[in-house]
């Protein structure tokens, strides 16, 4: 089944403790992206990747890092999480950046930083 | 107290009615538009898309209308069913960057 898999689904952590949210897709998509979803603010792009070893900042990249060492994986790294990073996070992939045919989204990771 | 912007627009309909969800987009240079559906606890799902050189596109039970003059997009759902209850987002693509609207909550009453 074609899908984007994120892990974990839920995570509660403490301020400053480094964490990684994994994202993997099995569709051989070139483009992958991370979003955060907050009430009243909709989906905002954090980082995206056009292909292996090619990443770029989205609208809200501060406090996040990403890497794209393999085509299928695009982990999101929070080196020193803070409470304002409490949010619902989605990874998405598509054939290309334009997203023709739509992006495929993962099921989300609900992160709470205390 | 409540904060402005925390409450999404809502639409309540009876099962079997047609639903129309509207979206105003911001950039006249956007050339590709997508509607997504997000059910509780799930990620957004692609519903239908439309390119800027079209003004209407139909899918199964859904129709998207694009009015570039007023930068307006609408999603029509025919014979709405309880399973259509969700948050619906429009997204515009300009130069490869996808920007999402805040969404509309659709509630379908049996």
PDB file of N, CA and C in Angstrom, chain B residues 10-103:
ATOM      1  N   UNK B  10     -17.704  27.105   9.760  1.00  0.00           N
ATOM      2  CA  UNK B  10     -18.398  25.824   9.843  1.00  0.00           C
ATOM      3  C   UNK B  10     -19.568  25.803   8.885  1.00  0.00           C
ATOM      4  N   UNK B  11     -19.890  24.614   8.436  1.00  0.00           N
ATOM      5  CA  UNK B  11     -21.031  24.385   7.565  1.00  0.00           C
ATOM      6  C   UNK B  11     -21.742  23.140   8.062  1.00  0.00           C
ATOM      7  N   UNK B  12     -23.019  23.272   8.376  1.00  0.00           N
ATOM      8  CA  UNK B  12     -23.818  22.130   8.804  1.00  0.00           C
ATOM      9  C   UNK B  12     -24.881  21.851   7.763  1.00  0.00           C
ATOM     10  N   UNK B  13     -24.988  20.613   7.345  1.00  0.00           N
ATOM     11  CA  UNK B  13     -25.981  20.236   6.332  1.00  0.00           C
ATOM     12  C   UNK B  13     -26.659  18.947   6.748  1.00  0.00           C
ATOM     13  N   UNK B  14     -27.794  18.701   6.133  1.00  0.00           N
ATOM     14  CA  UNK B  14     -28.506  17.433   6.331  1.00  0.00           C
ATOM     15  C   UNK B  14     -28.008  16.419   5.302  1.00  0.00           C
ATOM     16  N   UNK B  15     -27.995  15.187   5.736  1.00  0.00           N
ATOM     17  CA  UNK B  15     -27.615  14.104   4.825  1.00  0.00           C
ATOM     18  C   UNK B  15     -28.468  14.172   3.553  1.00  0.00           C
ATOM     19  N   UNK B  16     -27.810  14.066   2.412  1.00  0.00           N
ATOM     20  CA  UNK B  16     -28.515  14.108   1.135  1.00  0.00           C
ATOM     21  C   UNK B  16     -28.501  15.475   0.478  1.00  0.00           C
ATOM     22  N   UNK B  17     -28.266  16.526   1.278  1.00  0.00           N
ATOM     23  CA  UNK B  17     -28.166  17.866   0.696  1.00  0.00           C
ATOM     24  C   UNK B  17     -26.859  18.010  -0.060  1.00  0.00           C
ATOM     25  N   UNK B  18     -26.785  19.045  -0.885  1.00  0.00           N
ATOM     26  CA  UNK B  18     -25.514  19.398  -1.516  1.00  0.00           C
ATOM     27  C   UNK B  18     -24.788  20.407  -0.620  1.00  0.00           C
ATOM     28  N   UNK B  19     -23.472  20.300  -0.584  1.00  0.00           N
ATOM     29  CA  UNK B  19     -22.658  21.212   0.227  1.00  0.00           C
ATOM     30  C   UNK B  19     -21.772  22.045  -0.686  1.00  0.00           C
ATOM     31  N   UNK B  20     -21.583  23.295  -0.295  1.00  0.00           N
ATOM     32  CA  UNK B  20     -20.639  24.156  -1.019  1.00  0.00           C
ATOM     33  C   UNK B  20     -19.694  24.767  -0.003  1.00  0.00           C
ATOM     34  N   UNK B  21     -18.422  24.512  -0.188  1.00  0.00           N
ATOM     35  CA  UNK B  21     -17.390  25.052   0.691  1.00  0.00           C
ATOM     36  C   UNK B  21     -16.558  26.028  -0.119  1.00  0.00           C
ATOM     37  N   UNK B  22     -16.355  27.201   0.438  1.00  0.00           N
ATOM     38  CA  UNK B  22     -15.679  28.269  -0.300  1.00  0.00           C
ATOM     39  C   UNK B  22     -14.284  28.541   0.236  1.00  0.00           C
ATOM     40  N   UNK B  23     -13.457  29.088  -0.644  1.00  0.00           N
ATOM     41  CA  UNK B  23     -12.085  29.408  -0.267  1.00  0.00           C
ATOM     42  C   UNK B  23     -11.622  30.607  -1.099  1.00  0.00           C
ATOM     43  N   UNK B  24     -11.054  31.596  -0.418  1.00  0.00           N
ATOM     44  CA  UNK B  24     -10.446  32.718  -1.119  1.00  0.00           C
ATOM     45  C   UNK B  24      -8.940  32.509  -1.099  1.00  0.00           C
ATOM     46  N   UNK B  25      -8.316  32.567  -2.240  1.00  0.00           N
ATOM     47  CA  UNK B  25      -6.862  32.402  -2.253  1.00  0.00           C
ATOM     48  C   UNK B  25      -6.192  33.748  -2.437  1.00  0.00           C
ATOM     49  N   UNK B  26      -4.897  33.768  -2.191  1.00  0.00           N
ATOM     50  CA  UNK B  26      -4.260  35.084  -2.031  1.00  0.00           C
ATOM     51  C   UNK B  26      -3.453  35.547  -3.236  1.00  0.00           C
ATOM     52  N   UNK B  27      -2.931  34.608  -4.025  1.00  0.00           N
ATOM     53  CA  UNK B  27      -1.963  35.008  -5.039  1.00  0.00           C
ATOM     54  C   UNK B  27      -2.490  34.793  -6.451  1.00  0.00           C
ATOM     55  N   UNK B  28      -2.625  35.862  -7.196  1.00  0.00           N
ATOM     56  CA  UNK B  28      -3.174  35.750  -8.550  1.00  0.00           C
ATOM     57  C   UNK B  28      -2.247  34.955  -9.484  1.00  0.00           C
ATOM     58  N   UNK B  29      -0.989  34.744  -9.078  1.00  0.00           N
ATOM     59  CA  UNK B  29      -0.060  33.973  -9.910  1.00  0.00           C
ATOM     60  C   UNK B  29      -0.128  32.474  -9.621  1.00  0.00           C
ATOM     61  N   UNK B  30      -0.915  32.080  -8.649  1.00  0.00           N
ATOM     62  CA  UNK B  30      -1.039  30.651  -8.343  1.00  0.00           C
ATOM     63  C   UNK B  30      -1.623  29.914  -9.537  1.00  0.00           C
ATOM     64  N   UNK B  31      -1.042  28.760  -9.866  1.00  0.00           N
ATOM     65  CA  UNK B  31      -1.450  28.086 -11.097  1.00  0.00           C
ATOM     66  C   UNK B  31      -2.020  26.690 -10.881  1.00  0.00           C
ATOM     67  N   UNK B  32      -2.136  26.299  -9.637  1.00  0.00           N
ATOM     68  CA  UNK B  32      -2.634  24.948  -9.375  1.00  0.00           C
ATOM     69  C   UNK B  32      -3.260  24.951  -8.003  1.00  0.00           C
ATOM     70  N   UNK B  33      -4.423  24.323  -7.888  1.00  0.00           N
ATOM     71  CA  UNK B  33      -5.190  24.363  -6.645  1.00  0.00           C
ATOM     72  C   UNK B  33      -5.658  22.960  -6.292  1.00  0.00           C
ATOM     73  N   UNK B  34      -5.674  22.694  -4.992  1.00  0.00           N
ATOM     74  CA  UNK B  34      -6.046  21.363  -4.525  1.00  0.00           C
ATOM     75  C   UNK B  34      -7.016  21.509  -3.358  1.00  0.00           C
ATOM     76  N   UNK B  35      -7.956  20.605  -3.273  1.00  0.00           N
ATOM     77  CA  UNK B  35      -8.806  20.486  -2.089  1.00  0.00           C
ATOM     78  C   UNK B  35      -8.414  19.221  -1.332  1.00  0.00           C
ATOM     79  N   UNK B  36      -8.308  19.389   0.001  1.00  0.00           N
ATOM     80  CA  UNK B  36      -8.002  18.267   0.878  1.00  0.00           C
ATOM     81  C   UNK B  36      -9.120  18.101   1.901  1.00  0.00           C
ATOM     82  N   UNK B  37      -9.290  16.872   2.352  1.00  0.00           N
ATOM     83  CA  UNK B  37     -10.224  16.539   3.420  1.00  0.00           C
ATOM     84  C   UNK B  37      -9.425  15.984   4.588  1.00  0.00           C
ATOM     85  N   UNK B  38      -9.700  16.475   5.791  1.00  0.00           N
ATOM     86  CA  UNK B  38      -8.997  15.949   6.966  1.00  0.00           C
ATOM     87  C   UNK B  38     -10.013  15.482   7.998  1.00  0.00           C
ATOM     88  N   UNK B  39     -10.029  14.193   8.231  1.00  0.00           N
ATOM     89  CA  UNK B  39     -10.892  13.629   9.267  1.00  0.00           C
ATOM     90  C   UNK B  39     -10.151  13.654  10.595  1.00  0.00           C
ATOM     91  N   UNK B  40     -10.916  13.602  11.662  1.00  0.00           N
ATOM     92  CA  UNK B  40     -10.344  13.683  12.997  1.00  0.00           C
ATOM     93  C   UNK B  40      -9.297  12.606  13.208  1.00  0.00           C
ATOM     94  N   UNK B  41      -8.107  13.006  13.648  1.00  0.00           N
ATOM     95  CA  UNK B  41      -7.054  12.050  13.949  1.00  0.00           C
ATOM     96  C   UNK B  41      -6.285  11.542  12.749  1.00  0.00           C
ATOM     97  N   UNK B  42      -6.543  12.136  11.582  1.00  0.00           N
ATOM     98  CA  UNK B  42      -5.866  11.676  10.366  1.00  0.00           C
ATOM     99  C   UNK B  42      -5.195  12.829   9.645  1.00  0.00           C
ATOM    100  N   UNK B  43      -4.318  12.477   8.713  1.00  0.00           N
ATOM    101  CA  UNK B  43      -3.699  13.481   7.876  1.00  0.00           C
ATOM    102  C   UNK B  43      -4.615  13.909   6.752  1.00  0.00           C
ATOM    103  N   UNK B  44      -4.344  15.060   6.129  1.00  0.00           N
ATOM    104  CA  UNK B  44      -5.157  15.518   4.996  1.00  0.00           C
ATOM    105  C   UNK B  44      -5.124  14.511   3.844  1.00  0.00           C
ATOM    106  N   UNK B  45      -6.263  14.370   3.183  1.00  0.00           N
ATOM    107  CA  UNK B  45      -6.374  13.466   2.034  1.00  0.00           C
ATOM    108  C   UNK B  45      -6.745  14.260   0.799  1.00  0.00           C
ATOM    109  N   UNK B  46      -6.083  13.986  -0.300  1.00  0.00           N
ATOM    110  CA  UNK B  46      -6.386  14.628  -1.579  1.00  0.00           C
ATOM    111  C   UNK B  46      -7.808  14.310  -2.020  1.00  0.00           C
ATOM    112  N   UNK B  47      -8.549  15.355  -2.449  1.00  0.00           N
ATOM    113  CA  UNK B  47      -9.893  15.136  -2.980  1.00  0.00           C
ATOM    114  C   UNK B  47      -9.910  15.382  -4.486  1.00  0.00           C
ATOM    115  N   UNK B  48      -9.543  16.599  -4.877  1.00  0.00           N
ATOM    116  CA  UNK B  48      -9.619  16.978  -6.278  1.00  0.00           C
ATOM    117  C   UNK B  48      -8.704  18.173  -6.508  1.00  0.00           C
ATOM    118  N   UNK B  49      -8.226  18.313  -7.724  1.00  0.00           N
ATOM    119  CA  UNK B  49      -7.371  19.448  -8.041  1.00  0.00           C
ATOM    120  C   UNK B  49      -7.857  20.131  -9.318  1.00  0.00           C
ATOM    121  N   UNK B  50      -7.333  21.324  -9.574  1.00  0.00           N
ATOM    122  CA  UNK B  50      -7.698  22.053 -10.775  1.00  0.00           C
ATOM    123  C   UNK B  50      -6.539  22.971 -11.158  1.00  0.00           C
ATOM    124  N   UNK B  51      -6.255  23.052 -12.435  1.00  0.00           N
ATOM    125  CA  UNK B  51      -5.221  23.967 -12.911  1.00  0.00           C
ATOM    126  C   UNK B  51      -5.846  25.316 -13.230  1.00  0.00           C
ATOM    127  N   UNK B  52      -5.011  26.329 -13.278  1.00  0.00           N
ATOM    128  CA  UNK B  52      -5.537  27.690 -13.447  1.00  0.00           C
ATOM    129  C   UNK B  52      -6.107  27.946 -14.839  1.00  0.00           C
ATOM    130  N   UNK B  53      -5.828  27.063 -15.781  1.00  0.00           N
ATOM    131  CA  UNK B  53      -6.393  27.255 -17.123  1.00  0.00           C
ATOM    132  C   UNK B  53      -7.779  26.625 -17.255  1.00  0.00           C
ATOM    133  N   UNK B  54      -8.323  26.169 -16.143  1.00  0.00           N
ATOM    134  CA  UNK B  54      -9.658  25.585 -16.131  1.00  0.00           C
ATOM    135  C   UNK B  54     -10.528  26.386 -15.161  1.00  0.00           C
ATOM    136  N   UNK B  55     -11.849  26.317 -15.329  1.00  0.00           N
ATOM    137  CA  UNK B  55     -12.713  26.960 -14.349  1.00  0.00           C
ATOM    138  C   UNK B  55     -13.635  25.962 -13.637  1.00  0.00           C
ATOM    139  N   UNK B  56     -13.588  24.714 -14.100  1.00  0.00           N
ATOM    140  CA  UNK B  56     -14.436  23.705 -13.471  1.00  0.00           C
ATOM    141  C   UNK B  56     -13.814  22.329 -13.679  1.00  0.00           C
ATOM    142  N   UNK B  57     -13.921  21.510 -12.654  1.00  0.00           N
ATOM    143  CA  UNK B  57     -13.471  20.120 -12.794  1.00  0.00           C
ATOM    144  C   UNK B  57     -14.360  19.252 -11.923  1.00  0.00           C
ATOM    145  N   UNK B  58     -14.758  18.121 -12.465  1.00  0.00           N
ATOM    146  CA  UNK B  58     -15.665  17.240 -11.726  1.00  0.00           C
ATOM    147  C   UNK B  58     -15.005  15.931 -11.395  1.00  0.00           C
ATOM    148  N   UNK B  59     -15.315  15.445 -10.197  1.00  0.00           N
ATOM    149  CA  UNK B  59     -14.889  14.114  -9.795  1.00  0.00           C
ATOM    150  C   UNK B  59     -16.124  13.327  -9.402  1.00  0.00           C
ATOM    151  N   UNK B  60     -15.893  12.306  -8.609  1.00  0.00           N
ATOM    152  CA  UNK B  60     -17.032  11.531  -8.140  1.00  0.00           C
ATOM    153  C   UNK B  60     -17.712  12.270  -6.992  1.00  0.00           C
ATOM    154  N   UNK B  61     -18.894  12.755  -7.194  1.00  0.00           N
ATOM    155  CA  UNK B  61     -19.690  13.517  -6.218  1.00  0.00           C
ATOM    156  C   UNK B  61     -19.105  14.873  -5.858  1.00  0.00           C
ATOM    157  N   UNK B  62     -17.939  15.221  -6.364  1.00  0.00           N
ATOM    158  CA  UNK B  62     -17.336  16.512  -6.052  1.00  0.00           C
ATOM    159  C   UNK B  62     -17.062  17.299  -7.330  1.00  0.00           C
ATOM    160  N   UNK B  63     -17.211  18.616  -7.193  1.00  0.00           N
ATOM    161  CA  UNK B  63     -16.915  19.535  -8.296  1.00  0.00           C
ATOM    162  C   UNK B  63     -16.141  20.701  -7.721  1.00  0.00           C
ATOM    163  N   UNK B  64     -15.072  21.097  -8.388  1.00  0.00           N
ATOM    164  CA  UNK B  64     -14.331  22.282  -7.972  1.00  0.00           C
ATOM    165  C   UNK B  64     -14.543  23.361  -9.021  1.00  0.00           C
ATOM    166  N   UNK B  65     -14.833  24.570  -8.539  1.00  0.00           N
ATOM    167  CA  UNK B  65     -15.004  25.725  -9.413  1.00  0.00           C
ATOM    168  C   UNK B  65     -13.935  26.754  -9.082  1.00  0.00           C
ATOM    169  N   UNK B  66     -13.354  27.321 -10.104  1.00  0.00           N
ATOM    170  CA  UNK B  66     -12.295  28.310  -9.926  1.00  0.00           C
ATOM    171  C   UNK B  66     -12.698  29.615 -10.605  1.00  0.00           C
ATOM    172  N   UNK B  67     -12.700  30.688  -9.843  1.00  0.00           N
ATOM    173  CA  UNK B  67     -12.977  32.019 -10.402  1.00  0.00           C
ATOM    174  C   UNK B  67     -11.739  32.874 -10.174  1.00  0.00           C
ATOM    175  N   UNK B  68     -10.937  32.988 -11.209  1.00  0.00           N
ATOM    176  CA  UNK B  68      -9.662  33.700 -11.072  1.00  0.00           C
ATOM    177  C   UNK B  68      -9.858  35.199 -10.950  1.00  0.00           C
ATOM    178  N   UNK B  69     -10.966  35.689 -11.455  1.00  0.00           N
ATOM    179  CA  UNK B  69     -11.213  37.141 -11.401  1.00  0.00           C
ATOM    180  C   UNK B  69     -11.282  37.624  -9.961  1.00  0.00           C
ATOM    181  N   UNK B  70     -11.946  36.846  -9.125  1.00  0.00           N
ATOM    182  CA  UNK B  70     -12.087  37.245  -7.720  1.00  0.00           C
ATOM    183  C   UNK B  70     -11.259  36.354  -6.800  1.00  0.00           C
ATOM    184  N   UNK B  71     -10.384  35.532  -7.358  1.00  0.00           N
ATOM    185  CA  UNK B  71      -9.516  34.635  -6.586  1.00  0.00           C
ATOM    186  C   UNK B  71     -10.326  33.795  -5.616  1.00  0.00           C
ATOM    187  N   UNK B  72     -11.259  33.069  -6.163  1.00  0.00           N
ATOM    188  CA  UNK B  72     -12.166  32.276  -5.347  1.00  0.00           C
ATOM    189  C   UNK B  72     -12.243  30.857  -5.872  1.00  0.00           C
ATOM    190  N   UNK B  73     -12.260  29.949  -4.928  1.00  0.00           N
ATOM    191  CA  UNK B  73     -12.318  28.516  -5.228  1.00  0.00           C
ATOM    192  C   UNK B  73     -13.482  27.931  -4.429  1.00  0.00           C
ATOM    193  N   UNK B  74     -14.223  27.029  -5.010  1.00  0.00           N
ATOM    194  CA  UNK B  74     -15.267  26.371  -4.226  1.00  0.00           C
ATOM    195  C   UNK B  74     -15.259  24.870  -4.488  1.00  0.00           C
ATOM    196  N   UNK B  75     -15.706  24.156  -3.475  1.00  0.00           N
ATOM    197  CA  UNK B  75     -15.833  22.700  -3.562  1.00  0.00           C
ATOM    198  C   UNK B  75     -17.303  22.362  -3.344  1.00  0.00           C
ATOM    199  N   UNK B  76     -17.897  21.706  -4.309  1.00  0.00           N
ATOM    200  CA  UNK B  76     -19.279  21.285  -4.191  1.00  0.00           C
ATOM    201  C   UNK B  76     -19.317  19.777  -3.980  1.00  0.00           C
ATOM    202  N   UNK B  77     -20.038  19.349  -2.959  1.00  0.00           N
ATOM    203  CA  UNK B  77     -20.206  17.927  -2.683  1.00  0.00           C
ATOM    204  C   UNK B  77     -21.674  17.594  -2.881  1.00  0.00           C
ATOM    205  N   UNK B  78     -21.936  16.696  -3.775  1.00  0.00           N
ATOM    206  CA  UNK B  78     -23.316  16.308  -4.061  1.00  0.00           C
ATOM    207  C   UNK B  78     -23.772  15.198  -3.112  1.00  0.00           C
ATOM    208  N   UNK B  79     -25.047  15.266  -2.727  1.00  0.00           N
ATOM    209  CA  UNK B  79     -25.645  14.220  -1.876  1.00  0.00           C
ATOM    210  C   UNK B  79     -24.745  13.908  -0.687  1.00  0.00           C
ATOM    211  N   UNK B  80     -24.492  14.913   0.110  1.00  0.00           N
ATOM    212  CA  UNK B  80     -23.546  14.800   1.220  1.00  0.00           C
ATOM    213  C   UNK B  80     -23.951  13.671   2.172  1.00  0.00           C
ATOM    214  N   UNK B  81     -22.943  12.947   2.621  1.00  0.00           N
ATOM    215  CA  UNK B  81     -23.156  11.802   3.503  1.00  0.00           C
ATOM    216  C   UNK B  81     -22.471  12.043   4.844  1.00  0.00           C
ATOM    217  N   UNK B  82     -22.894  11.349   5.904  1.00  0.00           N
ATOM    218  CA  UNK B  82     -22.234  11.528   7.212  1.00  0.00           C
ATOM    219  C   UNK B  82     -20.720  11.301   7.140  1.00  0.00           C
ATOM    220  N   UNK B  83     -20.268  10.424   6.276  1.00  0.00           N
ATOM    221  CA  UNK B  83     -18.841  10.171   6.118  1.00  0.00           C
ATOM    222  C   UNK B  83     -18.082  11.331   5.503  1.00  0.00           C
ATOM    223  N   UNK B  84     -18.799  12.328   5.016  1.00  0.00           N
ATOM    224  CA  UNK B  84     -18.155  13.527   4.470  1.00  0.00           C
ATOM    225  C   UNK B  84     -17.810  14.527   5.563  1.00  0.00           C
ATOM    226  N   UNK B  85     -18.278  14.291   6.775  1.00  0.00           N
ATOM    227  CA  UNK B  85     -17.977  15.192   7.886  1.00  0.00           C
ATOM    228  C   UNK B  85     -16.474  15.221   8.122  1.00  0.00           C
ATOM    229  N   UNK B  86     -15.907  16.421   8.056  1.00  0.00           N
ATOM    230  CA  UNK B  86     -14.444  16.562   8.175  1.00  0.00           C
ATOM    231  C   UNK B  86     -14.108  18.053   8.080  1.00  0.00           C
ATOM    232  N   UNK B  87     -12.824  18.357   8.150  1.00  0.00           N
ATOM    233  CA  UNK B  87     -12.338  19.699   7.836  1.00  0.00           C
ATOM    234  C   UNK B  87     -11.828  19.678   6.399  1.00  0.00           C
ATOM    235  N   UNK B  88     -12.212  20.677   5.635  1.00  0.00           N
ATOM    236  CA  UNK B  88     -11.820  20.757   4.228  1.00  0.00           C
ATOM    237  C   UNK B  88     -10.894  21.963   4.044  1.00  0.00           C
ATOM    238  N   UNK B  89      -9.745  21.706   3.400  1.00  0.00           N
ATOM    239  CA  UNK B  89      -8.766  22.749   3.129  1.00  0.00           C
ATOM    240  C   UNK B  89      -8.601  22.950   1.634  1.00  0.00           C
ATOM    241  N   UNK B  90      -8.469  24.218   1.245  1.00  0.00           N
ATOM    242  CA  UNK B  90      -7.982  24.456  -0.101  1.00  0.00           C
ATOM    243  C   UNK B  90      -6.489  24.759   0.002  1.00  0.00           C
ATOM    244  N   UNK B  91      -5.780  24.526  -1.073  1.00  0.00           N
ATOM    245  CA  UNK B  91      -4.351  24.845  -1.131  1.00  0.00           C
ATOM    246  C   UNK B  91      -4.053  25.423  -2.501  1.00  0.00           C
ATOM    247  N   UNK B  92      -3.206  26.434  -2.529  1.00  0.00           N
ATOM    248  CA  UNK B  92      -2.796  27.037  -3.797  1.00  0.00           C
ATOM    249  C   UNK B  92      -1.304  26.818  -3.994  1.00  0.00           C
ATOM    250  N   UNK B  93      -0.922  26.594  -5.240  1.00  0.00           N
ATOM    251  CA  UNK B  93       0.468  26.350  -5.580  1.00  0.00           C
ATOM    252  C   UNK B  93       0.957  27.484  -6.467  1.00  0.00           C
ATOM    253  N   UNK B  94       1.993  28.153  -6.001  1.00  0.00           N
ATOM    254  CA  UNK B  94       2.586  29.219  -6.798  1.00  0.00           C
ATOM    255  C   UNK B  94       4.094  29.006  -6.822  1.00  0.00           C
ATOM    256  N   UNK B  95       4.608  28.739  -7.990  1.00  0.00           N
ATOM    257  CA  UNK B  95       6.044  28.534  -8.137  1.00  0.00           C
ATOM    258  C   UNK B  95       6.570  27.339  -7.380  1.00  0.00           C
ATOM    259  N   UNK B  96       5.727  26.343  -7.193  1.00  0.00           N
ATOM    260  CA  UNK B  96       6.152  25.140  -6.484  1.00  0.00           C
ATOM    261  C   UNK B  96       5.914  25.190  -4.992  1.00  0.00           C
ATOM    262  N   UNK B  97       5.464  26.291  -4.483  1.00  0.00           N
ATOM    263  CA  UNK B  97       5.191  26.400  -3.045  1.00  0.00           C
ATOM    264  C   UNK B  97       3.688  26.260  -2.813  1.00  0.00           C
ATOM    265  N   UNK B  98       3.352  25.333  -1.935  1.00  0.00           N
ATOM    266  CA  UNK B  98       1.949  25.063  -1.624  1.00  0.00           C
ATOM    267  C   UNK B  98       1.576  25.788  -0.341  1.00  0.00           C
ATOM    268  N   UNK B  99       0.532  26.597  -0.395  1.00  0.00           N
ATOM    269  CA  UNK B  99       0.054  27.326   0.784  1.00  0.00           C
ATOM    270  C   UNK B  99      -1.374  26.885   1.071  1.00  0.00           C
ATOM    271  N   UNK B 100      -1.634  26.509   2.315  1.00  0.00           N
ATOM    272  CA  UNK B 100      -2.939  25.984   2.711  1.00  0.00           C
ATOM    273  C   UNK B 100      -3.802  27.070   3.347  1.00  0.00           C
ATOM    274  N   UNK B 101      -5.107  26.991   3.102  1.00  0.00           N
ATOM    275  CA  UNK B 101      -6.064  27.800   3.826  1.00  0.00           C
ATOM    276  C   UNK B 101      -6.291  27.200   5.201  1.00  0.00           C
ATOM    277  N   UNK B 102      -7.048  27.907   6.041  1.00  0.00           N
ATOM    278  CA  UNK B 102      -7.237  27.453   7.416  1.00  0.00           C
ATOM    279  C   UNK B 102      -8.230  26.310   7.517  1.00  0.00           C
ATOM    280  N   UNK B 103      -9.143  26.221   6.567  1.00  0.00           N
ATOM    281  CA  UNK B 103     -10.075  25.105   6.573  1.00  0.00           C
ATOM    282  C   UNK B 103     -11.489  25.482   6.961  1.00  0.00           C
TER     283      UNK B 103
END
